mmCIF file of C-alpha atoms and ligand atoms in Angstrom:
data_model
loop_
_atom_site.group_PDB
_atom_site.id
_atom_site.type_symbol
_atom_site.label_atom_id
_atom_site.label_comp_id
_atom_site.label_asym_id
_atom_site.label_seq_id
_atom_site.Cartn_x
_atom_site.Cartn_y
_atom_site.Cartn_z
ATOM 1 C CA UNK A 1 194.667 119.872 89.234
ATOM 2 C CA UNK A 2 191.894 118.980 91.475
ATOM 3 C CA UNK A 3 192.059 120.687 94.955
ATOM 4 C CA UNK A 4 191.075 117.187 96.731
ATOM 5 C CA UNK A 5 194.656 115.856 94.328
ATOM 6 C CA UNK A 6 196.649 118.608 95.653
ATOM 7 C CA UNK A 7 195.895 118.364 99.305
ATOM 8 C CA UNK A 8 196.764 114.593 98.833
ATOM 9 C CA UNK A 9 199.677 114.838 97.241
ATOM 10 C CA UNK A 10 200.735 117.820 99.937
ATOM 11 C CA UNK A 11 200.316 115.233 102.608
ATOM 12 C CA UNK A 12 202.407 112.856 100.958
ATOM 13 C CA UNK A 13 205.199 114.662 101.640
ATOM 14 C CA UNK A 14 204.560 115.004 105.348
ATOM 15 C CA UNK A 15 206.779 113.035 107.856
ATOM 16 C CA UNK A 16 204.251 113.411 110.762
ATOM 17 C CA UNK A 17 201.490 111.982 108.824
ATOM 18 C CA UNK A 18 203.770 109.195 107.482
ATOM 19 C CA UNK A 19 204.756 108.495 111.302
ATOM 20 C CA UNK A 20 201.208 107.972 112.636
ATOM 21 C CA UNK A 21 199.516 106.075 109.556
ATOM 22 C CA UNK A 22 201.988 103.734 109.802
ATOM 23 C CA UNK A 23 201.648 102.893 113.108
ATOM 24 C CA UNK A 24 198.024 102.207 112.532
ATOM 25 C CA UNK A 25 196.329 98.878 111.639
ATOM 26 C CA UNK A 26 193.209 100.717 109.650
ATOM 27 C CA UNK A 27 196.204 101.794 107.455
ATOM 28 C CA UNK A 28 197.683 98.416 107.313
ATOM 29 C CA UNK A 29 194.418 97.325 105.983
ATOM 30 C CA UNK A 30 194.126 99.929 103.149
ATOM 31 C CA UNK A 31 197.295 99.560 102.034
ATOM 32 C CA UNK A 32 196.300 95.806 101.502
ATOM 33 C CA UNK A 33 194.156 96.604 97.892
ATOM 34 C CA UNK A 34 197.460 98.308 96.852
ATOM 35 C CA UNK A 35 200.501 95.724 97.636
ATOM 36 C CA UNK A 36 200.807 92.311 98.304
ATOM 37 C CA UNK A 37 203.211 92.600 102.094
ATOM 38 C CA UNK A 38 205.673 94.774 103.302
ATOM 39 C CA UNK A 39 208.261 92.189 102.790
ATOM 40 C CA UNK A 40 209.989 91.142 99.620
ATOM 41 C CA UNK A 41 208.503 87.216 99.813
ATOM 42 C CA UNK A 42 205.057 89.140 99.681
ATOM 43 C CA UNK A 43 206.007 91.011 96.369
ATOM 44 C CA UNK A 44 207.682 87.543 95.261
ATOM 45 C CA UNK A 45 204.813 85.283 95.821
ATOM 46 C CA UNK A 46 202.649 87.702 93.966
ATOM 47 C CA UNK A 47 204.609 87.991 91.067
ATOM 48 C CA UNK A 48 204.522 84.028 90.828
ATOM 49 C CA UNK A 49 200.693 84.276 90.838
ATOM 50 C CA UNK A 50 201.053 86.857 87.938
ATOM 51 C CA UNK A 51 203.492 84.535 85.933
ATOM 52 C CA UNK A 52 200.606 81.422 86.126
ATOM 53 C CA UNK A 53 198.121 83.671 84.163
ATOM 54 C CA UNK A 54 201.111 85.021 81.750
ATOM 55 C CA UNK A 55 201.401 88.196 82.736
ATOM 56 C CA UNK A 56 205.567 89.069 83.669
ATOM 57 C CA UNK A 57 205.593 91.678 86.564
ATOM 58 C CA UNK A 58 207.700 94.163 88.310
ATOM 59 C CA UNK A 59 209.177 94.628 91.675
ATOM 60 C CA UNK A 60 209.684 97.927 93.500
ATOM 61 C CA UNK A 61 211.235 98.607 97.440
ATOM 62 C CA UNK A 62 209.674 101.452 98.611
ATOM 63 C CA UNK A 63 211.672 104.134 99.645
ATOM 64 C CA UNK A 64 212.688 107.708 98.265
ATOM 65 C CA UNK A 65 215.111 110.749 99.643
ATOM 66 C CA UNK A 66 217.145 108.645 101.883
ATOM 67 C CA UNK A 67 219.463 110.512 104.429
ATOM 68 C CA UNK A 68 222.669 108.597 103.394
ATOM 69 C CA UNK A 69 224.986 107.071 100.953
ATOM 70 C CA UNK A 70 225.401 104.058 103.871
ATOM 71 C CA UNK A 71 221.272 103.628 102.738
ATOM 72 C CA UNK A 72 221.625 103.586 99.599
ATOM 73 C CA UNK A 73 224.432 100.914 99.585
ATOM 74 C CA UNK A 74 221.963 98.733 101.554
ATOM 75 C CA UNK A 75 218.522 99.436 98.908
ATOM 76 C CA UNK A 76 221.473 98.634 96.006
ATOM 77 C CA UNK A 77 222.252 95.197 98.143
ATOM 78 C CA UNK A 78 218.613 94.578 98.733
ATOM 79 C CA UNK A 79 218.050 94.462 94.984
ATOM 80 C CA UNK A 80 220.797 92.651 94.030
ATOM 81 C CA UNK A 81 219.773 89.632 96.234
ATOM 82 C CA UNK A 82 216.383 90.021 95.095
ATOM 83 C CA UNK A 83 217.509 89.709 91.486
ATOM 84 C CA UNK A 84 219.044 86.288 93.089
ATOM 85 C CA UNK A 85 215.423 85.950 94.179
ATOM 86 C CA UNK A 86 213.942 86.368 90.918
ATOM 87 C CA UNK A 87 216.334 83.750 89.139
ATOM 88 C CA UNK A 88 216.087 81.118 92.011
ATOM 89 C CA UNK A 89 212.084 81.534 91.404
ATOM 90 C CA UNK A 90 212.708 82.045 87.781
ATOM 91 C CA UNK A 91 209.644 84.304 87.610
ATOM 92 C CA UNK A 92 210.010 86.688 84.615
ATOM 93 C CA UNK A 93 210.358 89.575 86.942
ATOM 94 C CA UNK A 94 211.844 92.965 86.280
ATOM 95 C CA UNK A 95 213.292 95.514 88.948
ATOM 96 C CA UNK A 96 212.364 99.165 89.098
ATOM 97 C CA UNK A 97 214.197 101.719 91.838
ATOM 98 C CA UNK A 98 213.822 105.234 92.056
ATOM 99 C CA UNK A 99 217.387 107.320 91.669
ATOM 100 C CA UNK A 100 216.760 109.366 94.796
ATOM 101 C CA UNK A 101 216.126 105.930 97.242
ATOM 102 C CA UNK A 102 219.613 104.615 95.303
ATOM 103 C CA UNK A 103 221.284 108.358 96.288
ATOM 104 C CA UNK A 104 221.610 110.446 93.148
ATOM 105 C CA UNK A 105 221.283 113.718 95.159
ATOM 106 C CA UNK A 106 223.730 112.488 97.932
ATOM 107 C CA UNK A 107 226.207 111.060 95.797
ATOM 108 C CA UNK A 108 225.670 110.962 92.132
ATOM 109 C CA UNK A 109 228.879 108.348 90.825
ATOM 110 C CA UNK A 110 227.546 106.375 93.260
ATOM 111 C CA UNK A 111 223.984 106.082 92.339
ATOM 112 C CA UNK A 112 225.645 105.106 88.856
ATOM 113 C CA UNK A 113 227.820 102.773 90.241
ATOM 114 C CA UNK A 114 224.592 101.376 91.459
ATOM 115 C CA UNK A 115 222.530 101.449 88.821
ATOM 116 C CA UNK A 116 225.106 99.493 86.323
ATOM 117 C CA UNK A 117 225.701 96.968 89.045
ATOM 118 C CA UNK A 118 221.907 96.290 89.313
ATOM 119 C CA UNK A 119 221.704 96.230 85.385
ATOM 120 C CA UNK A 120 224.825 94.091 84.849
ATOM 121 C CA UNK A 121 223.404 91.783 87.631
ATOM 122 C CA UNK A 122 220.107 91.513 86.146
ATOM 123 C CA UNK A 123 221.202 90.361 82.798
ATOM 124 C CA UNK A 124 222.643 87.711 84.011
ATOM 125 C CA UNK A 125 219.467 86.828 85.660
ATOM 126 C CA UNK A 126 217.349 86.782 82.480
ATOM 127 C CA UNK A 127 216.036 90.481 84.096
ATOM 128 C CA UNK A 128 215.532 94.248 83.397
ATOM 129 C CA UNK A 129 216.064 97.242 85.657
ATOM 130 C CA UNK A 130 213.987 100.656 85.400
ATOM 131 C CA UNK A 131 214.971 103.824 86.523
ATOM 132 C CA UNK A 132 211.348 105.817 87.733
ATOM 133 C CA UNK A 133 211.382 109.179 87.244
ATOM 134 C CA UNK A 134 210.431 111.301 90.514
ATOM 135 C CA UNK A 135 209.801 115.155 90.482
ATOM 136 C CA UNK A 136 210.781 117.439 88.209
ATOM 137 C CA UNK A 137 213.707 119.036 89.730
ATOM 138 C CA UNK A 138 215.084 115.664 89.120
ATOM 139 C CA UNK A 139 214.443 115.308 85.580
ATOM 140 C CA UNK A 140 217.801 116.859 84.414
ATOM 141 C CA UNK A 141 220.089 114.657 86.391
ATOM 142 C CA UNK A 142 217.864 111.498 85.843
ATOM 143 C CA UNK A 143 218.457 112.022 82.544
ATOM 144 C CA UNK A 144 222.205 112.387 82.557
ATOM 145 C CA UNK A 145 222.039 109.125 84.933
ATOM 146 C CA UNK A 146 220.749 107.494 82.215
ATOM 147 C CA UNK A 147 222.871 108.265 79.172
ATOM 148 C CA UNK A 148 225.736 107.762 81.849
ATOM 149 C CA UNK A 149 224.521 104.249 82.261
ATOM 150 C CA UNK A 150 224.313 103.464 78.473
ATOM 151 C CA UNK A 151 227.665 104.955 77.968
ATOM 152 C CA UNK A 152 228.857 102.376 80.036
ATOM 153 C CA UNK A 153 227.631 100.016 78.036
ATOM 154 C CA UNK A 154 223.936 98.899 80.411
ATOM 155 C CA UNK A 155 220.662 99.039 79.157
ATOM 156 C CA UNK A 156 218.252 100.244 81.624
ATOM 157 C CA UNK A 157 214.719 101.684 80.986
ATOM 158 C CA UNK A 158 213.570 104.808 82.197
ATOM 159 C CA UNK A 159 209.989 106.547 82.880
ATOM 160 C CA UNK A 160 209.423 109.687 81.650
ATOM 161 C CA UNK A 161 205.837 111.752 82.442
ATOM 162 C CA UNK A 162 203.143 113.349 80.039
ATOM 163 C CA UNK A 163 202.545 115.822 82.159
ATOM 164 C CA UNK A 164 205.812 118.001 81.580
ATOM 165 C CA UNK A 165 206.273 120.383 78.728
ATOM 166 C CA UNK A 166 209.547 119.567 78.475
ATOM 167 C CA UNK A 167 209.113 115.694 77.854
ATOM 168 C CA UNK A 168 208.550 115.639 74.184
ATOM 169 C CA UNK A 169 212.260 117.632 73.782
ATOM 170 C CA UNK A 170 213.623 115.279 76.067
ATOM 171 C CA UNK A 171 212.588 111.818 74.304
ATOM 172 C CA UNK A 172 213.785 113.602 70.867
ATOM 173 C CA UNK A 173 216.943 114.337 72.765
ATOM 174 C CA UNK A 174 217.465 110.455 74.044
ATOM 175 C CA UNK A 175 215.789 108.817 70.924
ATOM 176 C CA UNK A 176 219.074 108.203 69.437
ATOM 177 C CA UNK A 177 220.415 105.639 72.157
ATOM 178 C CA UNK A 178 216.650 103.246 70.820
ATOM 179 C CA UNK A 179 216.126 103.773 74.525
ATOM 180 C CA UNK A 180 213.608 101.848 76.058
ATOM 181 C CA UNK A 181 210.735 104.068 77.880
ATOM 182 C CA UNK A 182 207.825 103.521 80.221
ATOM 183 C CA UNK A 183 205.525 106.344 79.424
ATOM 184 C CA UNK A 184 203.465 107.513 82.399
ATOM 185 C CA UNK A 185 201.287 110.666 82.948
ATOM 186 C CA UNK A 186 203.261 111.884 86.475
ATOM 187 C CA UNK A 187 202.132 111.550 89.801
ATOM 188 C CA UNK A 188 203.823 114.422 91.742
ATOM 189 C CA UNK A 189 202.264 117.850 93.125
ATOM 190 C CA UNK A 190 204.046 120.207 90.036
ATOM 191 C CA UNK A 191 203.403 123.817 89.066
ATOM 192 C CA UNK A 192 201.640 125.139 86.420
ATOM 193 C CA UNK A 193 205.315 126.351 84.941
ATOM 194 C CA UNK A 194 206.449 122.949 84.517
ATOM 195 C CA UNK A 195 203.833 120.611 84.300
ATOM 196 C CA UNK A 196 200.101 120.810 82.168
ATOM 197 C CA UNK A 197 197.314 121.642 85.179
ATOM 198 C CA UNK A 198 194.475 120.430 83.489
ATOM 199 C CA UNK A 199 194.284 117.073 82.691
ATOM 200 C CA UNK A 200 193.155 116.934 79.169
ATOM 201 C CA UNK A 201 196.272 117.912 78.212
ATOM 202 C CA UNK A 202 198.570 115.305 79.772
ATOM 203 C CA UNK A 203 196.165 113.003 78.352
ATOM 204 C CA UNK A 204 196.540 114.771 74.627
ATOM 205 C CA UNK A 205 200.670 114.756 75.617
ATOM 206 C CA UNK A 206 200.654 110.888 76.650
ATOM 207 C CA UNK A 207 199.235 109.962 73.034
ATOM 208 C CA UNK A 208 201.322 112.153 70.838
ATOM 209 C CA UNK A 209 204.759 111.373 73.247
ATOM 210 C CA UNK A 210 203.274 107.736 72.606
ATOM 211 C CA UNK A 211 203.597 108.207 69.214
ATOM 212 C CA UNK A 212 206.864 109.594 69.360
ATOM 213 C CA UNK A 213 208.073 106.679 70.739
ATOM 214 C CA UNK A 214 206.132 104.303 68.450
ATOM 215 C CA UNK A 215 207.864 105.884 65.416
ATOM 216 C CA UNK A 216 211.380 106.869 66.670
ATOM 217 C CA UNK A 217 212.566 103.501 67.283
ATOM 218 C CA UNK A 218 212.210 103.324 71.081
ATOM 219 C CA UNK A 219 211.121 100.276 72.841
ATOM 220 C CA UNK A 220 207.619 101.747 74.545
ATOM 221 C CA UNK A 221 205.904 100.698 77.150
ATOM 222 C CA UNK A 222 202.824 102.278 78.261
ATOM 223 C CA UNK A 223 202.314 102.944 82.399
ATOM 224 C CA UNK A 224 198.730 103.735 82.687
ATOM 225 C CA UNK A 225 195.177 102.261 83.362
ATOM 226 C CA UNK A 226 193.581 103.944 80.926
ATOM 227 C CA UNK A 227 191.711 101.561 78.870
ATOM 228 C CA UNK A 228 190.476 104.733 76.516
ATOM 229 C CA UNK A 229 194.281 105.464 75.750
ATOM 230 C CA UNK A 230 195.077 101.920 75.457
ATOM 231 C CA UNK A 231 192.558 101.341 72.864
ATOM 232 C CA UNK A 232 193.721 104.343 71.134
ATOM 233 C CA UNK A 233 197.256 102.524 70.938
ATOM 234 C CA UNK A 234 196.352 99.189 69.779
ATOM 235 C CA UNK A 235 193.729 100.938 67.545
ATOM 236 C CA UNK A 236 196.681 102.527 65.466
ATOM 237 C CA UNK A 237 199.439 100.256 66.264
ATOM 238 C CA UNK A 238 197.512 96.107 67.191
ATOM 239 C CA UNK A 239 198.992 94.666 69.953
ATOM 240 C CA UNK A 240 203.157 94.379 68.706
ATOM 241 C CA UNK A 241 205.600 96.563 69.606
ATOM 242 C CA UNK A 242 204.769 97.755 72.648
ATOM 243 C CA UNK A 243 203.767 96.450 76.210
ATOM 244 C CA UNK A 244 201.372 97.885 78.926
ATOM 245 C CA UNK A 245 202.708 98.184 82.415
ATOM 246 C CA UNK A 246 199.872 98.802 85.376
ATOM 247 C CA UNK A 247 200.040 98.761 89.205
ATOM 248 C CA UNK A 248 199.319 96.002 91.461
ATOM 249 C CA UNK A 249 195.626 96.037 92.721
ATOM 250 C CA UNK A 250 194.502 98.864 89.661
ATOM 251 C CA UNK A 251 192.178 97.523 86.719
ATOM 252 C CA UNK A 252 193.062 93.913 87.843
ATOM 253 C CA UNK A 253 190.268 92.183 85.229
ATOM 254 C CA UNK A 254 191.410 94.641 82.949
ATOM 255 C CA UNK A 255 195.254 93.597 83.014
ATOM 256 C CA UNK A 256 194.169 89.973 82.648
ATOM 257 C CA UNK A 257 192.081 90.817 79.590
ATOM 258 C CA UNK A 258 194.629 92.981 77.818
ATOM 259 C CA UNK A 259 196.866 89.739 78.281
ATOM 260 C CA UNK A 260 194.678 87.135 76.965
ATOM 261 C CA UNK A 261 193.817 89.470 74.054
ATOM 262 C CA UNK A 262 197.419 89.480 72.500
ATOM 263 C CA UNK A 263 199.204 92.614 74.382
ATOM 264 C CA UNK A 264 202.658 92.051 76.122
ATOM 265 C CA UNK A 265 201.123 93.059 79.894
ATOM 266 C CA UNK A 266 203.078 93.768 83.188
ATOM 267 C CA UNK A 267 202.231 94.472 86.381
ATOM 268 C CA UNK A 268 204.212 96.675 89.074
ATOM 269 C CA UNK A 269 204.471 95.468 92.806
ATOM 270 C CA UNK A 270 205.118 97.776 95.572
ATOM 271 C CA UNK A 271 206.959 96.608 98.647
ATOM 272 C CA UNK A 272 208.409 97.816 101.827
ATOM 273 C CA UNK A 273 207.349 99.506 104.890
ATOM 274 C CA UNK A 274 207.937 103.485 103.527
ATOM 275 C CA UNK A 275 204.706 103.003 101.648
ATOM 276 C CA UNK A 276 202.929 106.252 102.808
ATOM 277 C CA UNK A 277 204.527 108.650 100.069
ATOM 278 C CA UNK A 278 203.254 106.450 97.609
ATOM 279 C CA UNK A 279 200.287 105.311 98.683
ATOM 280 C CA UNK A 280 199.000 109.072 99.044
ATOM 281 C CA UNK A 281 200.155 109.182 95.523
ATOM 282 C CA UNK A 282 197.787 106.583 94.330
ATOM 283 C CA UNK A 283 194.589 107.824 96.668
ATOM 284 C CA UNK A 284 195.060 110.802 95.067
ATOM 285 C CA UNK A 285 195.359 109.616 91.749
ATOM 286 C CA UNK A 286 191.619 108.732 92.391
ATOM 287 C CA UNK A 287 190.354 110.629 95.040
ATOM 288 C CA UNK A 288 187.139 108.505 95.713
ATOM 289 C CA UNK A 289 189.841 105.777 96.762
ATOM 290 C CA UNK A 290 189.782 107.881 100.052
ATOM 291 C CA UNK A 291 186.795 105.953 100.663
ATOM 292 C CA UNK A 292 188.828 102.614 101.081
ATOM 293 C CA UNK A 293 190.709 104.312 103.697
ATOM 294 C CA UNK A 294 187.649 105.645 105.603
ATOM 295 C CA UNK A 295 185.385 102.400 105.358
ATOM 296 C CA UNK A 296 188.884 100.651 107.193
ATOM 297 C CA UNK A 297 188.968 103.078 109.902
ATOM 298 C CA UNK A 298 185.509 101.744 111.316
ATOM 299 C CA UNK A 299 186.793 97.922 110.154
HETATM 300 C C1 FAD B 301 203.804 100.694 85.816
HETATM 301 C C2 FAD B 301 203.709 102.122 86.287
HETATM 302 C C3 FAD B 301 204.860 102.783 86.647
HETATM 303 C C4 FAD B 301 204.799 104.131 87.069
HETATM 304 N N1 FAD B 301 205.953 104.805 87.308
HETATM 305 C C5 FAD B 301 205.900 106.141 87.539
HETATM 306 C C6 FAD B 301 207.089 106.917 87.621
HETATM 307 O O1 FAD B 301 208.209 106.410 87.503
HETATM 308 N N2 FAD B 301 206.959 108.258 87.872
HETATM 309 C C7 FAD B 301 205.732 108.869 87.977
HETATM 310 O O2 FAD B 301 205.668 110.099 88.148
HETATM 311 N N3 FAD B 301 204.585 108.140 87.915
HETATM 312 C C8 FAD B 301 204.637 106.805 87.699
HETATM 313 N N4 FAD B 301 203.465 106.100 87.606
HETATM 314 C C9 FAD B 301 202.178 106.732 87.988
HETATM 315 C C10 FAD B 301 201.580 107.516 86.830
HETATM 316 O O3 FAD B 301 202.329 108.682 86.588
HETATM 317 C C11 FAD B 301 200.122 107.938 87.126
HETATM 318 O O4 FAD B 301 200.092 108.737 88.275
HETATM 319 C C12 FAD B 301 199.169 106.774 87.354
HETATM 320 O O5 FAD B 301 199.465 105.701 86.507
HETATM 321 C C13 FAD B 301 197.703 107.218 87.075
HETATM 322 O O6 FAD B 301 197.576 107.623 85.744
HETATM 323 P P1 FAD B 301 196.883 106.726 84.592
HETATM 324 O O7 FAD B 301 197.792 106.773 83.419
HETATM 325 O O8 FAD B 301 196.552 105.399 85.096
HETATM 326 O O9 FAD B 301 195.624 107.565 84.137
HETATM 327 P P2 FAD B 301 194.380 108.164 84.887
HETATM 328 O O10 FAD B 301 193.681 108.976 83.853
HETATM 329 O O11 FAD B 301 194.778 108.828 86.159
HETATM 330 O O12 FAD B 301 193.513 106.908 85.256
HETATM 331 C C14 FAD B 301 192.954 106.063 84.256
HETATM 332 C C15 FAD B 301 191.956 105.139 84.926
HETATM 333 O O13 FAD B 301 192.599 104.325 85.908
HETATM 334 C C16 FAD B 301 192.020 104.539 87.195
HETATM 335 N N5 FAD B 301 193.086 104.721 88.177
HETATM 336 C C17 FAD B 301 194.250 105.381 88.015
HETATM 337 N N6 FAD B 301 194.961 105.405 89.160
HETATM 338 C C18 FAD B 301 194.193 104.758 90.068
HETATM 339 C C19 FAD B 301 194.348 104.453 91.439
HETATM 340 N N7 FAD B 301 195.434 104.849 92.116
HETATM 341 N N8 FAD B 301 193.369 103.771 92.065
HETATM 342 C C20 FAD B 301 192.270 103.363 91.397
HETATM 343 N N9 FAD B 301 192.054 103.636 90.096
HETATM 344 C C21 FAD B 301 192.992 104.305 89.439
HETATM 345 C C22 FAD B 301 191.247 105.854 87.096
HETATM 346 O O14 FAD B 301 190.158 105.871 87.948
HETATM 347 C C23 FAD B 301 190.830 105.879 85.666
HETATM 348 O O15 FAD B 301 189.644 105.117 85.484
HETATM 349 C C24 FAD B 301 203.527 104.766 87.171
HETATM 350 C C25 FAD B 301 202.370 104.083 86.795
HETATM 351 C C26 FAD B 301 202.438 102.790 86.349
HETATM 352 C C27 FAD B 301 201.177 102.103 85.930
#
């Protein structure tokens, strides 16, 4: 990992930081390229620009680690009125929420609870819900969250991250539920014990887990800009049986042209005002996006 990628993704974890950025309108400003509005109407009008040009989207609340269970219950009400959202719009709109901001590690039965509420909620809305997949302490009990779920009877889809030796075990170990899976390459700050340091590799993991998926009977979906990867994929495979998921405001033309040539394409919007975790995330997923934030600062 580069040092400029670890430095970033140490400062995404600090509270201070997160306390003065967001008090500043240079930040504001930055954040701009990378989501629509704090607000859910922001993320909402958005998506209905996306669904003109045929390409479905999805809609994330920022948020992560809440303090407790009384949060949760409101991020599990949020999305459940945005699903009403989504059907009064009729956009084809999915929902994505991250198990820690719905409080798996404060109270596990109910993050379930509020995971198969979401799920049985958005069926009825024509929708989907995702579970993300956040460090990799959290991979074990994800996991369990989401065979839980389909036990109950909910489909959900879950991401799962190149960059951990222990992914290709873990798809072999849920590939018998035809689970559907958003394949990304990781974002977090992880140790060289768990996770591949250099690169190359998670890139050489995301195309052989890729191809796990492809031909284990999983519903894939690929969560990743990278147009050399992506043309690996549709080399082997044409555009069927798979979709591509990127985020707002990354490879725009590209996720327009992947559309128009054929490819199932969908694009995640961020929303909410406890954007500076994951914002550092995505600066230092390219650290020359630092620039962005610099060139603000002087307007
Ligand atoms: C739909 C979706 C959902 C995701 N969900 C999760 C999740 O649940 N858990 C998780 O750990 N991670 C998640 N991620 C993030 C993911 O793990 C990677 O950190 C991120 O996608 C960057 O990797 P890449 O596959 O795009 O490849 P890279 O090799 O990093 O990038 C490929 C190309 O895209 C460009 N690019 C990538 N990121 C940026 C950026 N921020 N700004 C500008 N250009 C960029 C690069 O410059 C490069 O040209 C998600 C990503 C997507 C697209």
């Amino acid at each position: 990992m580069s040092i400029a990628r670890a430095i970033l993704l140490r400062a995404s974890r600090s509270k201070w930081l997160a306390e003065q950025f967001r008090k500043r309108s240079f930040a504001k400003r930055a954040v701009k390229r990378f989501m629509p509005g704090e607000d859910a109407g922001s993320a909402l009008d958005a998506a209905a620009e996306f669904a003109k040009v045929g390409i479905g989207t999805l809609l994330t609340e920022l948020g992560e680690q809440i303090e407790n269970v009384d949060e949760a219950r409101q991020v599990r009400d949020e999305y459940l009125a945005l699903l009403d959202d989504i059907r009064a719009r009729k956009l084809p709109t999915h929902i994505s929420a991250k198990p820690t901001h719905l409080g798996m590690t404060l109270d596990p039965a109910f993050c379930r609870q509020a995971y198969i509420a979401l799920a049985k909620h958005a069926a009825e809305v024509g929708s989907f819900v995702w579970i993300d997949m956040e460090e990799s302490w959290y991979v074990d009990d994800t996991l369990a969250l989401f065979r839980d779920i389909h036990a109950a009877g909910q489909k959900v889809g879950l991401a799962m991250q190149s960059y951990l030796y222990r992914t290709p075990k873990d798809v072999d170990s849920i590939l018998p539920l035809k689970p559907t899976i958003r394949l990304v390459k990781g974002a977090y700050n992880e140790s060289a014990e768990v996770a591949y340091p250099k690169k190359s590799d998670t890139d050489r993991a995301y195309l052989e887990i890729g191809e796990q998926l492809l031909n284990g009977g999983a519903h894939p979906v690929f969560g990743t800009h990278d147009t050399a990867i992506i043309e690996e994929i549709r080399r082997r495979h044409g555009t069927d049986g798979y979709e591509i998921h990127m985020l707002y405001g990354i490879k725009s033309s590209e996720q327009r042209a992947l559309a128009a040539s054929g490819i199932k394409v969908k694009v995640l919007i961020s929303y909410g005002e406890h954007w500076f975790p994951w914002y550092v995330r995505r600066l230092a997923e390219r650290p020359a996006n630092v620039w962005f934030v610099v060139k603000n600062v002087w307007g």
